[in-house]
CSV table of C-alpha atoms and ligand atoms in Angstrom, one decimal:
chain,number,residue,atom,x,y,z
A,26,MET,CA,-32.4,9.4,-1.0
A,27,LYS,CA,-31.8,12.0,-3.7
A,28,GLN,CA,-32.3,11.2,-7.4
A,29,ILE,CA,-29.5,12.7,-9.4
A,30,TRP,CA,-30.1,11.4,-12.9
A,31,GLN,CA,-33.2,10.4,-14.9
A,32,SER,CA,-32.5,7.8,-17.6
A,33,ASP,CA,-33.7,4.3,-18.5
A,34,ARG,CA,-32.4,3.4,-15.0
A,35,VAL,CA,-33.0,5.8,-12.2
A,36,HIS,CA,-29.7,6.3,-10.4
A,37,GLU,CA,-29.4,7.4,-6.8
A,38,ILE,CA,-26.7,8.7,-4.6
A,39,LYS,CA,-25.9,5.8,-2.3
A,40,ARG,CA,-24.8,6.4,1.2
A,41,VAL,CA,-23.3,2.9,1.4
A,42,ASN,CA,-19.7,2.5,2.5
A,43,ALA,CA,-17.4,-0.2,1.2
A,44,ARG,CA,-16.5,-2.9,3.8
A,45,PHE,CA,-13.8,-5.5,3.8
A,46,LEU,CA,-15.3,-8.9,2.9
A,47,GLY,CA,-11.9,-10.7,2.6
A,48,ILE,CA,-8.2,-10.0,3.0
A,49,GLY,CA,-5.0,-11.9,2.0
A,50,ALA,CA,-1.3,-11.5,1.4
A,51,ALA,CA,1.6,-13.1,-0.5
A,52,ILE,CA,5.2,-13.0,0.7
A,53,PRO,CA,8.0,-14.5,-1.3
A,54,ASP,CA,10.0,-17.3,0.3
A,55,LYS,CA,13.5,-15.9,-0.4
A,56,VAL,CA,14.9,-13.9,2.5
A,57,VAL,CA,17.7,-11.3,2.1
A,58,THR,CA,19.1,-10.3,5.5
A,59,ASN,CA,21.1,-7.2,6.4
A,60,LEU,CA,24.1,-9.6,6.8
A,61,ASP,CA,23.6,-10.7,3.2
A,62,LEU,CA,23.7,-7.0,2.2
A,63,GLU,CA,26.9,-6.5,4.1
A,64,SER,CA,28.6,-8.7,1.5
A,65,MET,CA,27.0,-6.7,-1.4
A,66,VAL,CA,27.5,-3.0,-0.5
A,67,ASP,CA,29.4,-0.9,2.0
A,68,THR,CA,26.8,-1.1,4.9
A,69,SER,CA,26.3,-2.9,8.2
A,70,ASP,CA,23.5,-4.7,9.9
A,71,GLU,CA,23.8,-2.2,12.8
A,72,TRP,CA,23.5,0.8,10.5
A,73,ILE,CA,20.4,-0.5,8.7
A,74,ARG,CA,18.6,-1.6,11.9
A,75,SER,CA,19.3,1.7,13.7
A,76,ARG,CA,18.5,4.0,10.8
A,77,THR,CA,15.5,2.1,9.4
A,78,GLY,CA,14.3,-0.7,11.7
A,79,ILE,CA,14.7,-3.3,9.0
A,80,THR,CA,16.4,-6.6,9.6
A,81,GLU,CA,15.4,-8.6,6.6
A,82,ARG,CA,13.2,-8.4,3.5
A,83,ARG,CA,11.8,-10.9,1.0
A,84,VAL,CA,12.5,-11.0,-2.7
A,85,VAL,CA,10.8,-12.8,-5.6
A,86,SER,CA,12.6,-15.4,-7.8
A,87,ASP,CA,13.9,-14.3,-11.2
A,88,ASP,CA,11.0,-15.9,-13.0
A,89,SER,CA,8.3,-14.3,-10.9
A,90,SER,CA,6.7,-10.8,-11.4
A,91,THR,CA,4.6,-8.3,-9.6
A,92,SER,CA,1.4,-9.8,-11.1
A,93,ASP,CA,2.3,-13.3,-9.9
A,94,LEU,CA,2.6,-12.0,-6.3
A,95,GLY,CA,-0.6,-9.9,-6.8
A,96,THR,CA,-2.5,-13.0,-8.1
A,97,GLU,CA,-1.4,-15.0,-5.0
A,98,ALA,CA,-2.6,-12.3,-2.6
A,99,CYS,CA,-5.9,-12.0,-4.5
A,100,LEU,CA,-6.5,-15.7,-4.3
A,101,ALA,CA,-6.0,-15.5,-0.5
A,102,ALA,CA,-8.4,-12.6,-0.3
A,103,ILE,CA,-11.0,-14.3,-2.4
A,104,SER,CA,-10.7,-17.4,-0.3
A,105,SER,CA,-11.1,-15.5,3.0
A,106,ALA,CA,-14.1,-13.7,1.5
A,107,GLY,CA,-15.7,-17.1,0.8
A,108,ILE,CA,-16.7,-16.2,-2.7
A,109,ASP,CA,-16.0,-17.5,-6.2
A,110,PRO,CA,-13.6,-15.5,-8.3
A,111,GLU,CA,-16.4,-15.0,-10.9
A,112,GLU,CA,-18.3,-12.9,-8.4
A,113,ILE,CA,-15.6,-10.1,-8.7
A,114,ASP,CA,-16.9,-7.3,-10.9
A,115,LEU,CA,-14.0,-4.9,-10.7
A,116,ILE,CA,-10.2,-5.3,-10.0
A,117,ILE,CA,-8.2,-2.2,-9.0
A,118,ALA,CA,-4.5,-2.9,-8.8
A,119,CYS,CA,-1.9,-0.5,-7.4
A,120,THR,CA,1.8,-1.0,-8.0
A,121,SER,CA,5.0,0.9,-8.4
A,122,SER,CA,6.7,-1.9,-10.3
A,123,PRO,CA,4.3,-3.1,-13.0
A,124,ASP,CA,5.0,-6.1,-15.0
A,125,MET,CA,5.1,-3.9,-18.1
A,126,ILE,CA,4.4,-0.3,-19.1
A,127,PHE,CA,1.1,-1.7,-20.5
A,128,PRO,CA,-1.2,-3.6,-20.2
A,129,SER,CA,-2.2,-2.8,-16.6
A,130,THR,CA,-1.1,-5.1,-13.8
A,131,ALA,CA,-4.9,-5.3,-13.0
A,132,CYS,CA,-5.5,-6.9,-16.4
A,133,MET,CA,-2.5,-9.3,-15.9
A,134,ILE,CA,-3.9,-10.4,-12.6
A,135,GLN,CA,-7.4,-10.7,-14.0
A,136,GLY,CA,-6.0,-13.0,-16.7
A,137,LYS,CA,-4.1,-15.1,-14.2
A,138,LEU,CA,-7.2,-15.4,-11.9
A,139,GLY,CA,-9.2,-16.5,-14.9
A,140,ILE,CA,-12.1,-14.0,-14.2
A,141,PRO,CA,-13.8,-13.3,-17.5
A,142,SER,CA,-14.5,-9.7,-18.5
A,143,CYS,CA,-14.8,-7.9,-15.2
A,144,ALA,CA,-13.5,-4.3,-15.3
A,145,ALA,CA,-9.8,-3.9,-14.4
A,146,PHE,CA,-7.5,-1.0,-14.1
A,147,ASP,CA,-4.5,0.3,-12.2
A,148,VAL,CA,-4.2,3.3,-9.8
A,149,MET,CA,-0.7,4.8,-9.8
A,150,ALA,CA,0.2,6.6,-6.6
A,151,VAL,CA,3.4,4.7,-5.8
A,152,CYS,CA,3.6,3.9,-2.1
A,153,THR,CA,0.3,5.7,-1.5
A,154,GLY,CA,-1.4,3.4,-4.0
A,155,PHE,CA,-3.4,1.3,-1.6
A,156,ILE,CA,-4.8,4.4,0.1
A,157,TYR,CA,-5.9,5.8,-3.3
A,158,ALA,CA,-7.2,2.4,-4.5
A,159,LEU,CA,-9.4,1.9,-1.4
A,160,SER,CA,-10.8,5.4,-1.9
A,161,VAL,CA,-11.6,4.7,-5.6
A,162,ALA,CA,-13.1,1.3,-4.7
A,163,ASP,CA,-15.3,2.9,-2.1
A,164,ALA,CA,-16.5,5.5,-4.6
A,165,MET,CA,-17.2,2.8,-7.2
A,166,ILE,CA,-19.2,0.8,-4.8
A,167,ARG,CA,-21.2,3.8,-3.9
A,168,THR,CA,-22.3,4.1,-7.6
A,169,ASP,CA,-24.1,0.8,-7.0
A,170,ARG,CA,-22.6,-0.6,-10.2
A,171,TYR,CA,-20.0,-2.7,-8.6
A,172,ARG,CA,-20.7,-5.1,-5.7
A,173,LYS,CA,-17.5,-7.1,-5.3
A,174,VAL,CA,-14.3,-5.1,-5.8
A,175,LEU,CA,-10.9,-6.7,-5.5
A,176,VAL,CA,-8.2,-4.2,-4.5
A,177,VAL,CA,-4.6,-5.4,-4.7
A,178,GLY,CA,-1.3,-3.7,-3.9
A,179,ALA,CA,1.7,-5.7,-5.3
A,180,ASP,CA,5.3,-4.8,-5.7
A,181,ALA,CA,8.6,-6.4,-6.7
A,182,PHE,CA,11.0,-3.6,-6.0
A,183,SER,CA,13.9,-6.0,-6.0
A,184,LYS,CA,13.6,-5.8,-9.8
A,185,LEU,CA,13.8,-2.0,-9.8
A,186,ILE,CA,16.7,-1.6,-7.4
A,187,ASP,CA,20.3,-1.1,-8.2
A,188,TRP,CA,21.8,-3.7,-5.8
A,189,THR,CA,25.1,-1.7,-5.7
A,190,ASP,CA,23.4,1.4,-4.4
A,191,ARG,CA,23.4,1.3,-0.6
A,192,ASN,CA,21.1,4.3,-0.4
A,193,THR,CA,18.2,2.3,-1.7
A,194,CYS,CA,18.9,-1.4,-1.8
A,195,ILE,CA,18.7,-1.7,2.0
A,196,LEU,CA,15.1,-0.3,2.1
A,197,PHE,CA,12.9,-2.3,-0.1
A,198,GLY,CA,11.3,-5.8,-0.2
A,199,ASP,CA,8.7,-7.6,-2.3
A,200,GLY,CA,5.2,-8.6,-1.4
A,201,ALA,CA,1.5,-8.2,-2.1
A,202,GLY,CA,-1.7,-7.7,-0.2
A,203,ALA,CA,-5.3,-7.7,-1.4
A,204,ALA,CA,-8.8,-7.1,-0.1
A,205,VAL,CA,-12.3,-7.9,-1.4
A,206,LEU,CA,-14.7,-5.0,-0.8
A,207,GLU,CA,-18.5,-5.0,-0.9
A,208,PRO,CA,-21.3,-2.6,0.2
A,209,SER,CA,-21.6,-2.4,3.9
A,210,ASP,CA,-25.1,-2.6,5.4
A,211,ASP,CA,-24.3,-1.4,9.0
A,212,GLY,CA,-22.7,2.0,8.4
A,213,GLY,CA,-19.2,0.6,9.0
A,214,GLY,CA,-16.4,0.1,6.5
A,215,ILE,CA,-14.6,3.0,4.8
A,216,LEU,CA,-16.0,6.2,6.4
A,217,ASN,CA,-13.7,8.8,4.8
A,218,SER,CA,-10.6,9.2,2.7
A,219,TYR,CA,-8.1,12.1,2.3
A,220,LEU,CA,-5.9,12.1,-0.8
A,221,LYS,CA,-3.2,14.6,-1.7
A,222,ALA,CA,-0.4,15.0,-4.3
A,223,ASP,CA,2.4,17.5,-5.0
A,224,GLY,CA,3.9,16.9,-8.4
A,225,SER,CA,6.5,19.5,-7.9
A,226,GLY,CA,8.3,17.0,-5.7
A,227,TRP,CA,8.4,14.2,-8.4
A,228,ASP,CA,12.2,14.2,-8.4
A,229,GLN,CA,12.6,13.2,-4.8
A,230,LEU,CA,11.9,9.5,-5.7
A,231,TYR,CA,11.7,8.2,-9.3
A,232,VAL,CA,12.9,5.8,-11.9
A,233,PRO,CA,14.4,8.0,-14.7
A,234,ALA,CA,14.3,5.8,-17.8
A,235,GLY,CA,12.0,3.4,-19.5
A,236,GLY,CA,9.2,5.8,-20.1
A,237,THR,CA,8.6,8.4,-22.9
A,238,ALA,CA,10.8,11.0,-21.1
A,239,MET,CA,13.8,8.8,-21.4
A,240,PRO,CA,13.2,5.7,-23.5
A,241,ALA,CA,15.3,2.6,-22.9
A,242,SER,CA,18.7,2.7,-24.7
A,243,ALA,CA,22.1,1.1,-24.3
A,244,ASP,CA,23.1,4.3,-22.4
A,245,THR,CA,20.2,4.1,-20.0
A,246,VAL,CA,21.0,0.5,-19.2
A,247,GLN,CA,24.7,1.2,-18.9
A,248,ASN,CA,24.1,4.2,-16.5
A,249,LYS,CA,21.6,2.2,-14.4
A,250,MET,CA,18.8,4.7,-15.2
A,251,HIS,CA,16.1,2.0,-14.9
A,252,SER,CA,16.7,1.9,-11.1
A,253,VAL,CA,15.2,3.9,-8.3
A,254,ARG,CA,16.7,7.3,-7.5
A,255,MET,CA,15.9,8.8,-4.1
A,256,ARG,CA,16.7,11.8,-2.0
A,257,GLY,CA,16.3,9.9,1.2
A,258,ALA,CA,16.6,12.8,3.7
A,259,GLU,CA,14.1,14.9,1.7
A,260,VAL,CA,11.6,12.0,1.6
A,261,PHE,CA,12.1,11.4,5.3
A,262,LYS,CA,11.1,15.0,6.1
A,263,PHE,CA,8.2,14.9,3.8
A,264,ALA,CA,6.9,11.7,5.3
A,265,VAL,CA,7.1,13.0,8.9
A,266,ARG,CA,4.9,16.0,7.8
A,267,ALA,CA,2.5,14.0,5.6
A,268,ILE,CA,1.5,11.3,8.1
A,269,PRO,CA,0.2,13.6,10.8
A,270,GLU,CA,-1.5,15.9,8.2
A,271,ALA,CA,-3.3,13.0,6.6
A,272,CYS,CA,-4.4,11.4,9.9
A,273,THR,CA,-5.7,14.8,11.2
A,274,GLU,CA,-7.5,15.7,7.9
A,275,VAL,CA,-9.2,12.3,7.4
A,276,LEU,CA,-10.8,12.7,10.8
A,277,ARG,CA,-12.0,16.3,10.0
A,278,GLY,CA,-15.8,16.6,9.9
A,279,THR,CA,-16.4,12.9,10.8
A,280,GLY,CA,-17.2,13.5,14.5
A,281,HIS,CA,-14.2,11.4,15.5
A,282,SER,CA,-11.0,12.4,17.1
A,283,LEU,CA,-7.6,10.7,17.4
A,284,ASP,CA,-8.6,9.6,20.9
A,285,ASP,CA,-11.3,7.3,19.2
A,286,VAL,CA,-8.8,5.6,16.9
A,287,ASP,CA,-7.7,2.1,17.9
A,288,PHE,CA,-4.9,1.7,15.4
A,289,ILE,CA,-3.1,3.9,12.8
A,290,ILE,CA,-1.8,1.5,10.2
A,291,PRO,CA,1.1,3.3,8.5
A,292,HIS,CA,3.0,2.7,5.3
A,293,GLN,CA,6.0,0.7,6.3
A,294,ALA,CA,9.0,2.7,5.1
A,295,ASN,CA,11.2,3.4,8.1
A,296,GLN,CA,10.6,2.8,11.8
A,297,ARG,CA,12.1,6.3,12.6
A,298,ILE,CA,9.4,7.9,10.3
A,299,ILE,CA,6.6,5.9,12.2
A,300,THR,CA,8.0,6.9,15.6
A,301,SER,CA,8.4,10.6,14.7
A,302,ALA,CA,4.9,10.7,13.2
A,303,ALA,CA,3.5,9.1,16.4
A,304,LYS,CA,5.3,11.7,18.5
A,305,LYS,CA,4.0,14.6,16.4
A,306,LEU,CA,0.5,13.3,16.7
A,307,ARG,CA,0.9,12.5,20.4
A,308,PHE,CA,-0.4,9.0,19.5
A,309,PRO,CA,0.7,5.9,21.4
A,310,ILE,CA,3.4,4.1,19.3
A,311,GLU,CA,1.9,0.7,20.5
A,312,LYS,CA,-1.1,1.6,18.4
A,313,MET,CA,1.0,2.1,15.3
A,314,PRO,CA,2.0,-1.4,14.4
A,315,SER,CA,5.0,-2.3,12.3
A,316,ASN,CA,6.4,-5.4,10.5
A,317,LEU,CA,9.2,-3.5,8.8
A,318,ASP,CA,11.8,-5.5,10.6
A,319,ARG,CA,10.8,-8.6,8.6
A,320,PHE,CA,9.6,-7.2,5.2
A,321,GLY,CA,11.2,-3.8,4.7
A,322,ASN,CA,9.3,-1.3,2.5
A,323,THR,CA,7.0,-3.3,0.2
A,324,SER,CA,5.6,-0.1,-1.3
A,325,THR,CA,1.9,-0.5,-2.2
A,326,ALA,CA,1.7,-3.8,-0.5
A,327,SER,CA,2.9,-2.7,3.0
A,328,ILE,CA,-0.5,-1.6,4.3
A,329,PRO,CA,-2.5,-4.6,3.1
A,330,ILE,CA,0.2,-7.0,4.3
A,331,LEU,CA,0.1,-5.5,7.8
A,332,LEU,CA,-3.7,-5.4,7.8
A,333,ASP,CA,-3.7,-9.1,6.8
A,334,GLU,CA,-1.3,-10.0,9.6
A,335,MET,CA,-3.3,-8.0,12.2
A,336,TRP,CA,-6.5,-9.7,11.0
A,337,ARG,CA,-5.0,-13.2,11.2
A,338,SER,CA,-3.5,-12.5,14.6
A,339,GLY,CA,-6.9,-11.5,15.9
A,340,ALA,CA,-5.8,-7.9,16.6
A,341,LEU,CA,-8.6,-6.5,14.4
A,342,GLN,CA,-11.9,-6.6,16.2
A,343,SER,CA,-15.3,-5.6,14.9
A,344,GLY,CA,-16.2,-2.0,15.7
A,345,GLN,CA,-12.6,-0.7,16.0
A,346,LEU,CA,-11.7,2.6,14.3
A,347,LEU,CA,-8.7,2.4,12.1
A,348,ILE,CA,-6.7,4.9,10.0
A,349,THR,CA,-4.6,3.6,7.1
A,350,VAL,CA,-2.1,6.2,6.1
A,351,GLY,CA,0.5,6.3,3.4
A,352,PHE,CA,3.0,8.5,1.5
A,353,GLY,CA,5.2,8.1,-1.5
A,354,SER,CA,6.7,9.2,-4.7
A,355,GLY,CA,4.7,11.7,-6.7
A,356,LEU,CA,4.7,13.1,-4.2
A,357,THR,CA,1.5,11.6,-2.9
A,358,TRP,CA,0.0,11.1,0.5
A,359,GLY,CA,-3.3,10.2,2.1
A,360,ALA,CA,-5.4,8.2,4.6
A,361,ASN,CA,-8.6,6.2,5.0
A,362,LEU,CA,-10.8,6.2,8.1
A,363,ILE,CA,-12.3,2.7,8.6
A,364,ARG,CA,-14.8,1.4,11.0
A,365,TRP,CA,-13.7,-2.3,11.0
A,366,ASN,CA,-16.5,-4.6,10.1
A,367,GLY,CA,-14.4,-7.1,8.2
A,368,PRO,CA,-14.6,-10.9,8.1
A,369,LYS,CA,-14.3,-13.0,11.2
A,370,PHE,CA,-11.0,-14.9,11.2
A,371,VAL,CA,-11.5,-18.6,11.2
A,372,GLY,CA,-8.0,-19.9,11.2
A,373,GLY,CA,-5.0,-20.4,8.9
A,374,ASP,CA,-1.4,-19.1,8.8
A,375,ILE,CA,0.2,-16.5,6.6
A,376,ASN,CA,2.9,-18.3,4.6
B,11,LIG,N1,24.9,1.9,5.1
B,11,LIG,C1,25.9,2.7,5.7
B,11,LIG,N2,25.9,4.0,5.6
B,11,LIG,C2,25.0,4.6,4.7
B,11,LIG,C3,24.1,3.9,4.1
B,11,LIG,C4,24.0,2.5,4.2
B,11,LIG,N3,23.1,1.7,3.6
B,11,LIG,N4,23.3,4.7,3.3
B,11,LIG,C5,23.8,5.9,3.6
B,11,LIG,N5,24.8,5.9,4.4
B,11,LIG,C6,25.7,7.0,4.9
B,11,LIG,C7,25.6,8.2,4.1
B,11,LIG,O1,26.5,8.1,3.0
B,11,LIG,C8,26.0,9.3,5.1
B,11,LIG,O2,27.4,9.3,5.2
B,11,LIG,P1,28.1,10.7,5.4
B,11,LIG,O3,27.6,11.3,6.6
B,11,LIG,O4,29.5,10.2,5.4
B,11,LIG,O5,27.8,11.5,4.1
B,11,LIG,C9,25.4,8.8,6.4
B,11,LIG,O6,25.2,7.3,6.2
B,11,LIG,C10,24.0,9.4,6.7
B,11,LIG,O7,23.2,9.4,5.5
B,11,LIG,P2,21.8,10.0,5.5
B,11,LIG,O8,21.2,9.9,4.2
B,11,LIG,O9,21.8,11.3,6.2
B,11,LIG,O10,21.1,8.9,6.5
B,11,LIG,P3,19.6,9.0,7.1
B,11,LIG,O11,19.7,8.9,8.5
B,11,LIG,O12,18.8,10.1,6.4
B,11,LIG,O13,19.0,7.6,6.6
B,11,LIG,C11,17.5,6.8,4.9
B,11,LIG,C12,18.9,7.4,5.2
B,11,LIG,C13,17.4,5.5,5.7
B,11,LIG,C14,17.4,6.5,3.4
B,11,LIG,C15,16.4,7.8,5.4
B,11,LIG,O14,16.7,9.0,4.9
B,11,LIG,C16,15.1,7.4,4.9
B,11,LIG,O15,14.6,6.3,5.3
B,11,LIG,N6,14.4,8.2,4.1
B,11,LIG,C17,13.1,7.9,3.6
B,11,LIG,C18,13.1,7.0,2.5
B,11,LIG,C19,11.8,6.4,2.1
B,11,LIG,O16,11.0,6.2,3.0
B,11,LIG,N7,11.6,6.1,0.9
B,11,LIG,C20,10.4,5.4,0.4
B,11,LIG,C21,9.2,6.3,0.3
B,11,LIG,S1,7.8,5.4,-0.2
B,11,LIG,C22,7.8,5.2,-1.9
B,11,LIG,O17,7.2,5.9,-2.6
B,11,LIG,C23,8.5,4.1,-2.5
């Protein structure tokens, strides 16, 4: 192994991937169905299901926040890892709907978990957050300074949505998913990551006010500038390009091809996006799972929630090759290539 730095502690480049040691999710109890939405905006169950694949979504209670959901998912992941919370030495949170502008949601979660003094920070890549966060966690584990890294994607979009805007309120739901990562000793785990961004497309999906560009004021509140703005058709076209690109690029140079891949686990935004991407890739749609119908788009949480469901149902088997792939505001997109060597499922239900 090559030495790259000589100091009081000799540091080496580690060729050690991060593997999943534990996984968990948190889904709020309250269900909002398409029929409920029919009484709130000019829409129909038929329109929503045929254009998006969504039937219902979950929303948090008024007194609950993103970090509450994130904490619950982290506790489930820590429990499935079979470790004590104190063993966590780094928390990386990703969210599009933080509790506050600052401090980070990772710090809020750390405080709620009661883990003293481990490092904690947020990665902001909106719906691509979990893909970015897995890649950062993998890199941090390779430094050999962090051995138990908690990665959590949590979002409460219900609090960012204008519930009178039918273009956006039908799409999103709340939830959280988390994973504990540790160094892998068998060459499996996260084999590669591909991360991309194009900031020129920032205005395709954004929340205008509440930051320094447009601080909160009576006007911003009155004009609903604290809610999500989206050019849906543009985002749709971008997503259908981004997923095939990221899946193809994350395989490049790895010696693997799409034929070797057991599952592509896509960000859950719209069933038509998933189907179009599968067609473009000529990849069997049965190997691109979806839970959109029940949860809608839970942003950074959609991929870990789906991973958690697949793990608990026994669909994930040791040795399988997986691609997790996401896209979102920024614009951002990316993928991780994973040789699954995660924990063995020993029972228990998700919510
Ligand atoms: N109910 C009924 N009619 C509607 C609704 C609704 N909820 N929303 C829009 N319509 C109408 C439109 O007004 C339009 O009517 P018109 O033809 O009379 O003008 C018609 O339906 C078609 O509208 P489109 O916007 O062309 O519908 P489209 O088929 O593109 O579907 C959708 C819209 C579902 C938003 C789609 O574009 C989409 O899913 N885009 C991607 C969005 C996305 O994934 N965002 C999240 C990205 S991840 C992240 O970072 C958070």
